[in-house]
Amino acid sequence: MATSQPNLYSFSSTATLAEQLRPYILRSQNAALARHDTFRIAVSGGSLPTVLARALLTPGNGTPEDTPQFSKWHIFFADERAVALDHEDSNYRLLQEELLHKIPAELGAPVVYPIDAEAVKKDDTQQLADLYQEDVMRVFAAKDSVKLPVFDLILLGCGPDGHTCSLFPGHDLLREKDAWVAAETNSPKPPPKRITLTLPVVTSAIQIAFVATGAGKKDIMKAIFDSEEGRSLPSALVNQGGGDRVSWFTDHPAVDGVSFPSRGNL
Ligand SMILES: O=C1O[C@H](COP(=O)(O)O)[C@@H](O)[C@H](O)[C@H]1O
C-alpha cells in the first residue's frame, strides 16, 4: 500500500477540466516517449471518452510537447463489455465515435486493442479475458519473469457506486492477485458480462487519472475521500495502491462537501 496521498483537482467546468487534462496526458506521453519511444495507455468507457476527446482534439500551441503523437500510442481498454464491437454498450465503439474517428490525419493513428470479436460470439467471458491478457503480454513483451505490465497511463472513471474499470464493490475480483485481465460475469451495472484490468495492474501504472464530474458523483466522492466505510470501495483501493501517482480530475459539483485535505495544484 502506498503511503502518499492521491491528488484531487477540481475545476469550475468540464471545459476547464479538459483544458487541464490535456497537459497532464501530454506530459505523461512525452515522458513515456523519452523512456521507450511508445506510449502505452489504458482508457475507460462511460463518461471518459467525451472528456478525453475534448482534451486531445482541441488544437494546442503547435509545439511537439503540446501535440498528441498518436502514431506512437498503444491504446488498451481498462475494461470492456462482452458485446459486439459495434454494440451500443461497447467501450470500443464509444471511443471510436468520440475520439478515434475524429483524430486529424496529420496527428497519426494509434494502435488500438479491442476485445476479440469471435470470442464474444462464443459467449465465453473467461476466454475473452485470457485473449485480452495475451494482447497485453505481447505489447509489454512479457516473459515469465515479468510480474505485471506497467502502463504509462491509465485513465479511469468512477461509477456512483464507487466501481472503476469493471471492478465492483464487494466482488471477489478485488482480491485477484495473479491475472492481469479478469472476467466479470455478474456486473450489477448492465451488461453483466465484462472483462477488466485487475487491481494490481491498475495500481502498477506510472500514472493513474480518474475523471469524475457532475453532482451525481458527490456522495460517492465523499465516501471515497472522507469516510472509513468507503475505504473498501474499488476506487478507494486504487487510491491506496497508487498514492500520489493517482490524480482525480473533477468538477466542483462532484466534490461539493468533500473535505479531503490535500487538493493539489496542477
Ligand atoms: O460501466 C462502466 O462504468 C464506469 C464509470 O462510468 P461513468 O459513466 O460513471 O464515468 C466506466 O469507467 C467503465 O469503463 C464502464 O465500463
Short mmCIF file of C-alpha atoms and ligand atoms in Angstrom, two decimals:
data_model
loop_
_atom_site.label_atom_id
_atom_site.label_comp_id
_atom_site.label_asym_id
_atom_site.label_seq_id
_atom_site.Cartn_x
_atom_site.Cartn_y
_atom_site.Cartn_z
CA MET A 1 0.00 0.00 0.00
CA ALA A 2 1.28 3.48 -0.94
CA THR A 3 1.92 5.88 1.93
CA SER A 4 1.43 9.03 -0.18
CA GLN A 5 -1.92 10.65 -0.91
CA PRO A 6 -3.70 10.98 -4.26
CA ASN A 7 -4.03 14.42 -5.87
CA LEU A 8 -7.54 15.84 -6.08
CA TYR A 9 -8.11 18.61 -8.60
CA SER A 10 -11.42 20.37 -9.03
CA PHE A 11 -12.39 22.71 -11.86
CA SER A 12 -15.30 25.06 -12.44
CA SER A 13 -16.46 23.32 -15.61
CA THR A 14 -15.84 20.27 -17.75
CA ALA A 15 -14.27 22.56 -20.34
CA THR A 16 -11.66 23.79 -17.84
CA LEU A 17 -11.10 20.25 -16.64
CA ALA A 18 -10.42 19.11 -20.22
CA GLU A 19 -8.01 22.03 -20.72
CA GLN A 20 -6.00 20.86 -17.70
CA LEU A 21 -6.25 17.17 -18.51
CA ARG A 22 -4.53 17.81 -21.84
CA PRO A 23 -1.10 18.89 -20.47
CA TYR A 24 -1.28 16.15 -17.82
CA ILE A 25 -1.73 13.50 -20.53
CA LEU A 26 0.85 15.05 -22.84
CA ARG A 27 3.44 15.23 -20.05
CA SER A 28 2.83 11.55 -19.49
CA GLN A 29 3.12 10.91 -23.25
CA ASN A 30 6.37 12.87 -23.53
CA ALA A 31 7.95 11.11 -20.57
CA ALA A 32 6.92 7.72 -21.99
CA LEU A 33 8.32 8.56 -25.44
CA ALA A 34 11.60 9.59 -23.85
CA ARG A 35 11.69 6.29 -21.94
CA HIS A 36 10.69 3.81 -24.64
CA ASP A 37 9.51 5.69 -27.75
CA THR A 38 5.96 4.45 -27.30
CA PHE A 39 3.00 5.49 -25.13
CA ARG A 40 1.09 2.59 -23.58
CA ILE A 41 -2.20 3.70 -22.18
CA ALA A 42 -5.46 2.12 -20.99
CA VAL A 43 -8.75 4.01 -21.19
CA SER A 44 -12.20 3.50 -19.73
CA GLY A 45 -15.66 3.86 -21.20
CA GLY A 46 -18.62 5.67 -19.64
CA SER A 47 -18.25 9.44 -19.45
CA LEU A 48 -14.47 9.43 -20.00
CA PRO A 49 -14.11 9.30 -23.82
CA THR A 50 -16.06 12.54 -24.29
CA VAL A 51 -13.79 14.48 -21.91
CA LEU A 52 -10.73 12.79 -23.38
CA ALA A 53 -11.69 13.87 -26.90
CA ARG A 54 -12.26 17.41 -25.70
CA ALA A 55 -8.82 17.42 -24.09
CA LEU A 56 -6.91 15.94 -27.00
CA LEU A 57 -8.68 17.24 -30.09
CA THR A 58 -8.61 20.90 -29.12
CA PRO A 59 -5.71 22.49 -31.04
CA GLY A 60 -2.71 23.20 -28.83
CA ASN A 61 0.15 25.66 -29.21
CA GLY A 62 1.76 23.68 -32.04
CA THR A 63 4.93 22.66 -30.20
CA PRO A 64 5.92 18.95 -30.24
CA GLU A 65 5.48 18.86 -26.44
CA ASP A 66 1.89 20.02 -26.80
CA THR A 67 0.96 17.63 -29.60
CA PRO A 68 -0.51 14.16 -29.20
CA GLN A 69 1.74 11.86 -31.23
CA PHE A 70 -0.96 9.28 -31.82
CA SER A 71 1.14 7.09 -34.11
CA LYS A 72 3.19 6.18 -31.01
CA TRP A 73 0.16 5.38 -28.85
CA HIS A 74 -0.96 1.87 -27.95
CA ILE A 75 -4.47 2.11 -26.54
CA PHE A 76 -5.94 -0.69 -24.43
CA PHE A 77 -9.28 -0.74 -22.63
CA ALA A 78 -9.22 -0.62 -18.84
CA ASP A 79 -12.45 -2.59 -19.09
CA GLU A 80 -14.76 -3.70 -21.83
CA ARG A 81 -18.24 -5.10 -22.04
CA ALA A 82 -18.58 -8.58 -23.66
CA VAL A 83 -20.61 -7.34 -26.61
CA ALA A 84 -20.02 -6.95 -30.34
CA LEU A 85 -17.66 -4.13 -31.25
CA ASP A 86 -20.46 -2.13 -32.86
CA HIS A 87 -22.92 -2.72 -29.98
CA GLU A 88 -24.24 0.38 -28.24
CA ASP A 89 -22.70 -0.85 -24.93
CA SER A 90 -19.21 -1.32 -26.40
CA ASN A 91 -16.50 0.89 -24.90
CA TYR A 92 -14.54 0.43 -28.14
CA ARG A 93 -17.44 1.77 -30.21
CA LEU A 94 -17.76 4.70 -27.83
CA LEU A 95 -14.06 5.57 -28.06
CA GLN A 96 -14.21 5.29 -31.85
CA GLU A 97 -17.16 7.65 -32.08
CA GLU A 98 -15.91 10.17 -29.55
CA LEU A 99 -12.20 10.22 -30.33
CA LEU A 100 -10.65 7.78 -32.78
CA HIS A 101 -12.74 8.69 -35.81
CA LYS A 102 -12.10 12.39 -35.18
CA ILE A 103 -8.30 12.36 -34.99
CA PRO A 104 -6.93 14.53 -37.81
CA ALA A 105 -4.75 12.50 -40.22
CA GLU A 106 -1.68 14.67 -39.57
CA LEU A 107 -1.64 13.57 -35.89
CA GLY A 108 -1.24 9.91 -36.89
CA ALA A 109 -3.27 6.88 -35.91
CA PRO A 110 -2.89 4.96 -32.63
CA VAL A 111 -2.76 1.19 -32.40
CA VAL A 112 -5.97 0.22 -30.62
CA TYR A 113 -6.63 -3.13 -28.95
CA PRO A 114 -10.31 -4.10 -28.99
CA ILE A 115 -11.51 -7.38 -27.49
CA ASP A 116 -11.66 -10.48 -29.73
CA ALA A 117 -14.95 -10.26 -31.64
CA GLU A 118 -15.02 -14.01 -32.36
CA ALA A 119 -14.63 -14.88 -28.68
CA VAL A 120 -17.57 -12.60 -27.89
CA LYS A 121 -19.75 -14.74 -30.18
CA LYS A 122 -18.74 -17.87 -28.24
CA ASP A 123 -20.10 -16.26 -25.06
CA ASP A 124 -17.04 -17.34 -23.05
CA THR A 125 -16.06 -14.35 -20.90
CA GLN A 126 -13.06 -16.11 -19.35
CA GLN A 127 -11.66 -16.88 -22.80
CA LEU A 128 -12.25 -13.25 -23.76
CA ALA A 129 -10.25 -12.11 -20.72
CA ASP A 130 -7.45 -14.61 -21.42
CA LEU A 131 -7.15 -13.47 -25.04
CA TYR A 132 -7.02 -9.85 -23.99
CA GLN A 133 -4.33 -10.64 -21.44
CA GLU A 134 -2.32 -12.23 -24.28
CA ASP A 135 -2.61 -8.97 -26.25
CA VAL A 136 -1.31 -7.05 -23.25
CA MET A 137 1.53 -9.56 -22.82
CA ARG A 138 2.58 -9.19 -26.45
CA VAL A 139 2.84 -5.42 -26.21
CA PHE A 140 4.69 -5.48 -22.93
CA ALA A 141 6.99 -8.19 -24.30
CA ALA A 142 6.20 -10.16 -21.22
CA LYS A 143 8.36 -13.05 -20.28
CA ASP A 144 7.56 -15.41 -17.41
CA SER A 145 9.71 -13.26 -15.16
CA VAL A 146 7.62 -10.13 -15.84
CA LYS A 147 5.13 -9.95 -13.00
CA LEU A 148 2.96 -7.08 -14.19
CA PRO A 149 2.60 -4.78 -17.19
CA VAL A 150 3.42 -1.20 -16.28
CA PHE A 151 1.16 1.09 -18.29
CA ASP A 152 2.42 4.64 -18.80
CA LEU A 153 -1.03 5.99 -18.00
CA ILE A 154 -4.42 4.54 -17.08
CA LEU A 155 -7.48 6.77 -17.41
CA LEU A 156 -10.39 5.77 -15.21
CA GLY A 157 -13.97 6.64 -14.46
CA CYS A 158 -15.70 6.19 -11.12
CA GLY A 159 -19.29 4.97 -11.03
CA PRO A 160 -21.81 6.31 -8.49
CA ASP A 161 -21.31 3.04 -6.55
CA GLY A 162 -17.51 3.53 -6.44
CA HIS A 163 -16.71 0.98 -9.14
CA THR A 164 -13.86 1.61 -11.53
CA CYS A 165 -12.90 -0.41 -14.60
CA SER A 166 -15.30 -3.35 -14.14
CA LEU A 167 -14.20 -3.80 -10.53
CA PHE A 168 -17.35 -3.63 -8.44
CA PRO A 169 -17.78 -3.14 -4.68
CA GLY A 170 -17.69 -6.39 -2.71
CA HIS A 171 -16.82 -8.61 -5.69
CA ASP A 172 -14.19 -11.35 -5.36
CA LEU A 173 -12.31 -9.84 -8.32
CA LEU A 174 -11.00 -7.15 -5.99
CA ARG A 175 -8.81 -9.82 -4.42
CA GLU A 176 -7.36 -11.09 -7.73
CA LYS A 177 -3.58 -11.19 -7.42
CA ASP A 178 -2.36 -13.20 -10.42
CA ALA A 179 -4.38 -12.40 -13.55
CA TRP A 180 -3.76 -9.16 -15.44
CA VAL A 181 -7.15 -9.26 -17.12
CA ALA A 182 -10.15 -10.93 -15.47
CA ALA A 183 -13.71 -11.87 -16.35
CA GLU A 184 -16.67 -10.31 -14.55
CA THR A 185 -19.86 -12.26 -15.26
CA ASN A 186 -22.21 -10.67 -12.76
CA SER A 187 -21.86 -6.92 -13.13
CA PRO A 188 -24.59 -5.05 -11.23
CA LYS A 189 -24.47 -2.46 -14.00
CA PRO A 190 -25.59 -3.83 -17.37
CA PRO A 191 -24.33 -5.55 -19.38
CA PRO A 192 -23.44 -8.30 -16.86
CA LYS A 193 -20.50 -9.84 -18.76
CA ARG A 194 -17.30 -7.85 -18.99
CA ILE A 195 -13.54 -8.05 -18.83
CA THR A 196 -11.37 -5.79 -16.73
CA LEU A 197 -7.79 -4.99 -15.85
CA THR A 198 -7.18 -6.19 -12.31
CA LEU A 199 -6.30 -4.02 -9.33
CA PRO A 200 -2.57 -4.94 -9.28
CA VAL A 201 -2.26 -3.88 -12.93
CA VAL A 202 -4.13 -0.62 -12.39
CA THR A 203 -2.12 0.34 -9.34
CA SER A 204 1.20 -0.52 -11.04
CA ALA A 205 0.76 2.12 -13.74
CA ILE A 206 3.20 5.00 -13.76
CA GLN A 207 0.28 7.42 -13.63
CA ILE A 208 -3.40 6.87 -12.94
CA ALA A 209 -6.05 9.51 -13.53
CA PHE A 210 -9.75 9.47 -12.65
CA VAL A 211 -12.22 11.78 -14.32
CA ALA A 212 -15.41 12.27 -12.28
CA THR A 213 -17.88 15.04 -13.00
CA GLY A 214 -21.36 16.13 -12.00
CA ALA A 215 -23.39 16.25 -8.81
CA GLY A 216 -24.29 12.60 -9.28
CA LYS A 217 -20.76 11.71 -8.11
CA LYS A 218 -20.81 13.88 -4.96
CA ASP A 219 -21.97 11.20 -2.49
CA ILE A 220 -19.53 8.57 -3.67
CA MET A 221 -16.67 11.12 -3.69
CA LYS A 222 -17.41 11.86 -0.02
CA ALA A 223 -17.46 8.14 0.72
CA ILE A 224 -14.13 7.56 -1.08
CA PHE A 225 -12.26 10.52 0.35
CA ASP A 226 -13.87 11.26 3.69
CA SER A 227 -15.23 8.06 5.22
CA GLU A 228 -13.85 4.93 6.82
CA GLU A 229 -16.61 2.83 5.25
CA GLY A 230 -15.55 3.98 1.79
CA ARG A 231 -12.05 2.57 2.16
CA SER A 232 -13.01 -0.78 0.64
CA LEU A 233 -14.60 0.72 -2.48
CA PRO A 234 -12.75 -0.17 -5.69
CA SER A 235 -11.86 3.46 -6.48
CA ALA A 236 -10.57 3.95 -2.92
CA LEU A 237 -8.42 0.81 -3.31
CA VAL A 238 -6.83 2.42 -6.38
CA ASN A 239 -6.06 5.48 -4.24
CA GLN A 240 -4.48 3.30 -1.57
CA GLY A 241 -2.40 1.29 -4.06
CA GLY A 242 -1.35 4.21 -6.26
CA GLY A 243 -0.86 7.01 -3.70
CA ASP A 244 0.40 10.20 -5.33
CA ARG A 245 0.60 8.51 -8.73
CA VAL A 246 -3.20 8.88 -8.70
CA SER A 247 -4.80 12.17 -9.79
CA TRP A 248 -8.51 12.94 -9.72
CA PHE A 249 -9.86 15.42 -12.27
CA THR A 250 -13.25 16.56 -11.03
CA ASP A 251 -15.61 19.48 -11.40
CA HIS A 252 -16.94 21.49 -8.45
CA PRO A 253 -20.36 19.74 -8.27
CA ALA A 254 -18.65 16.33 -7.97
CA VAL A 255 -16.64 17.36 -4.89
CA ASP A 256 -19.20 19.62 -3.23
CA GLY A 257 -18.79 18.91 0.51
CA VAL A 258 -15.69 16.72 0.16
CA SER A 259 -13.18 17.75 2.82
CA PHE A 260 -10.18 15.69 1.68
CA PRO A 261 -7.29 17.93 2.81
CA SER A 262 -4.65 17.74 0.10
CA ARG A 263 -6.15 19.17 -3.05
CA GLY A 264 -3.22 19.53 -5.40
CA ASN A 265 -2.36 22.42 -7.67
CA LEU A 266 -1.62 21.38 -11.19
O1 LIG B 1 -19.54 0.63 -16.80
C1 LIG B 1 -18.62 1.44 -16.77
O2 LIG B 1 -18.68 2.50 -15.90
C2 LIG B 1 -17.51 3.19 -15.46
C3 LIG B 1 -17.95 4.53 -14.90
O3 LIG B 1 -18.68 5.21 -15.90
P1 LIG B 1 -19.09 6.77 -15.74
O4 LIG B 1 -20.04 7.00 -16.90
O5 LIG B 1 -19.76 6.90 -14.41
O6 LIG B 1 -17.85 7.57 -15.89
C4 LIG B 1 -16.52 3.32 -16.61
O7 LIG B 1 -15.32 3.91 -16.14
C5 LIG B 1 -16.26 1.93 -17.20
O8 LIG B 1 -15.28 1.97 -18.20
C6 LIG B 1 -17.54 1.42 -17.77
O9 LIG B 1 -17.41 0.13 -18.37
#
